[in-house]
Amino acid sequence: MIEPKLNPDRLTPPRFRGSLFSAFRNGFRGIGIALKNERNLRLQMGIAIVVIIGGIVYQLSQLEWAIISLTIAFVLTAEMLNTALENTLDRISLEEHPLTRNAKDVAAGAVLISSMAALIVGGLIFLPKVIG
């Protein structure tokens, strides 16, 4: 069975085609889809909220807020890229294949590295404030 090719011009109303508005709309739609379907992203978002509350309580400096913000964005972006890759590979084929497994494991490894880096950054910023 041959699947019909999607015509991108038919997916978006003419007044929004290629516009900045459609780019933002699609981006927010993607975030919503990921939050709805990905348990790990919801967990990471919850942790991010706790960290933000901690930042308010411990009155982080402007530089500390910048570092925390970039770290949160780094972790959430890694998780969403992992999700996009997994969905794409599943769309191509649900059949088990060593290369598919490798690609998914590498993407999961990237999420793990970003999460470990976030833990270290959080420790460096918050531990001195909590202890002292």
Short mmCIF file of C-alpha atoms in Angstrom, two decimals:
data_model
loop_
_atom_site.label_atom_id
_atom_site.label_comp_id
_atom_site.label_asym_id
_atom_site.label_seq_id
_atom_site.Cartn_x
_atom_site.Cartn_y
_atom_site.Cartn_z
CA MET A 1 0.00 0.00 0.00
CA ILE A 2 1.38 3.38 -1.01
CA GLU A 3 0.67 6.20 1.40
CA PRO A 4 -0.28 9.52 -0.16
CA LYS A 5 2.28 12.27 0.30
CA LEU A 6 1.17 15.03 2.61
CA ASN A 7 1.04 18.44 1.06
CA PRO A 8 2.25 20.88 3.74
CA ASP A 9 0.33 23.70 2.05
CA ARG A 10 -2.93 21.92 2.85
CA LEU A 11 -2.11 21.43 6.54
CA THR A 12 -1.90 25.13 7.42
CA PRO A 13 -4.46 27.80 6.55
CA PRO A 14 -3.10 30.20 3.88
CA ARG A 15 -2.91 33.23 6.17
CA PHE A 16 -0.63 31.34 8.61
CA ARG A 17 1.56 29.51 6.09
CA GLY A 18 5.20 30.14 6.87
CA SER A 19 4.35 32.88 9.35
CA LEU A 20 5.96 33.55 12.68
CA PHE A 21 2.57 32.88 14.26
CA SER A 22 2.43 29.37 12.80
CA ALA A 23 5.98 28.63 13.97
CA PHE A 24 5.06 29.57 17.55
CA ARG A 25 1.73 27.73 17.33
CA ASN A 26 3.48 24.56 16.12
CA GLY A 27 6.12 24.88 18.83
CA PHE A 28 3.55 25.23 21.61
CA ARG A 29 1.57 22.35 20.09
CA GLY A 30 4.70 20.19 20.22
CA ILE A 31 5.30 21.07 23.86
CA GLY A 32 1.68 20.20 24.64
CA ILE A 33 1.90 16.86 22.83
CA ALA A 34 5.11 15.98 24.64
CA LEU A 35 3.70 16.93 28.05
CA LYS A 36 0.52 14.96 27.39
CA ASN A 37 2.27 11.81 26.22
CA GLU A 38 5.65 11.68 27.97
CA ARG A 39 5.76 10.77 31.65
CA ASN A 40 9.47 11.58 31.94
CA LEU A 41 8.95 15.08 30.55
CA ARG A 42 6.19 15.71 33.09
CA LEU A 43 8.50 14.49 35.86
CA GLN A 44 11.32 16.74 34.64
CA MET A 45 8.91 19.68 34.38
CA GLY A 46 7.84 19.02 37.98
CA ILE A 47 11.47 18.99 39.10
CA ALA A 48 12.03 22.24 37.19
CA ILE A 49 9.12 23.86 39.06
CA VAL A 50 10.57 22.72 42.40
CA VAL A 51 13.97 24.16 41.38
CA ILE A 52 12.35 27.47 40.39
CA ILE A 53 10.55 27.65 43.73
CA GLY A 54 13.87 26.86 45.45
CA GLY A 55 15.49 29.66 43.47
CA ILE A 56 12.87 32.11 44.70
CA VAL A 57 13.21 30.94 48.31
CA TYR A 58 17.02 31.12 48.26
CA GLN A 59 17.04 34.37 46.26
CA LEU A 60 19.36 33.29 43.47
CA SER A 61 21.57 35.88 41.84
CA GLN A 62 21.03 36.94 38.24
CA LEU A 63 23.91 34.72 37.12
CA GLU A 64 22.56 31.73 39.08
CA TRP A 65 19.12 32.22 37.48
CA ALA A 66 20.73 32.30 34.04
CA ILE A 67 22.61 29.06 34.75
CA ILE A 68 19.52 27.35 36.21
CA SER A 69 17.35 28.51 33.29
CA LEU A 70 19.79 27.21 30.68
CA THR A 71 20.17 23.93 32.56
CA ILE A 72 16.41 23.40 32.74
CA ALA A 73 16.08 24.21 29.04
CA PHE A 74 18.94 21.81 28.25
CA VAL A 75 17.27 18.89 30.03
CA LEU A 76 13.78 19.55 28.63
CA THR A 77 15.16 19.99 25.11
CA ALA A 78 17.13 16.74 25.34
CA GLU A 79 14.00 14.89 26.50
CA MET A 80 11.88 16.34 23.71
CA LEU A 81 14.48 15.51 21.04
CA ASN A 82 14.65 11.98 22.44
CA THR A 83 10.86 11.75 22.15
CA ALA A 84 10.91 13.10 18.59
CA LEU A 85 13.56 10.57 17.57
CA GLU A 86 11.69 7.67 19.18
CA ASN A 87 8.43 8.68 17.50
CA THR A 88 10.14 9.03 14.13
CA LEU A 89 11.80 5.63 14.41
CA ASP A 90 8.53 4.02 15.51
CA ARG A 91 6.80 5.64 12.53
CA ILE A 92 9.37 4.19 10.16
CA SER A 93 9.01 0.69 11.56
CA LEU A 94 7.84 -0.99 14.75
CA GLU A 95 9.99 -3.97 13.81
CA GLU A 96 12.90 -4.66 16.17
CA HIS A 97 16.22 -3.69 14.65
CA PRO A 98 19.65 -3.29 16.30
CA LEU A 99 20.24 0.12 14.68
CA THR A 100 16.86 1.40 15.88
CA ARG A 101 17.62 0.20 19.39
CA ASN A 102 21.08 1.80 19.26
CA ALA A 103 19.65 5.14 18.10
CA LYS A 104 17.03 5.13 20.86
CA ASP A 105 19.63 4.16 23.49
CA VAL A 106 22.02 6.89 22.35
CA ALA A 107 19.22 9.48 22.57
CA ALA A 108 18.29 8.19 26.03
CA GLY A 109 21.96 8.48 26.98
CA ALA A 110 21.91 12.13 25.94
CA VAL A 111 18.96 12.72 28.26
CA LEU A 112 20.82 10.93 31.06
CA ILE A 113 23.94 13.08 30.55
CA SER A 114 21.88 16.29 30.57
CA SER A 115 20.05 15.18 33.72
CA MET A 116 23.30 14.31 35.50
CA ALA A 117 24.78 17.68 34.50
CA ALA A 118 21.64 19.39 35.86
CA LEU A 119 22.03 17.54 39.15
CA ILE A 120 25.64 18.73 39.43
CA VAL A 121 24.69 22.33 38.56
CA GLY A 122 21.83 22.25 41.05
CA GLY A 123 24.15 20.91 43.74
CA LEU A 124 26.77 23.57 43.06
CA ILE A 125 24.19 26.34 43.27
CA PHE A 126 21.86 25.11 46.02
CA LEU A 127 24.04 23.06 48.43
CA PRO A 128 26.04 26.04 49.71
CA LYS A 129 22.79 27.96 50.29
CA VAL A 130 21.10 25.05 52.09
CA ILE A 131 24.13 24.16 54.21
CA GLY A 132 25.25 27.74 54.97
#
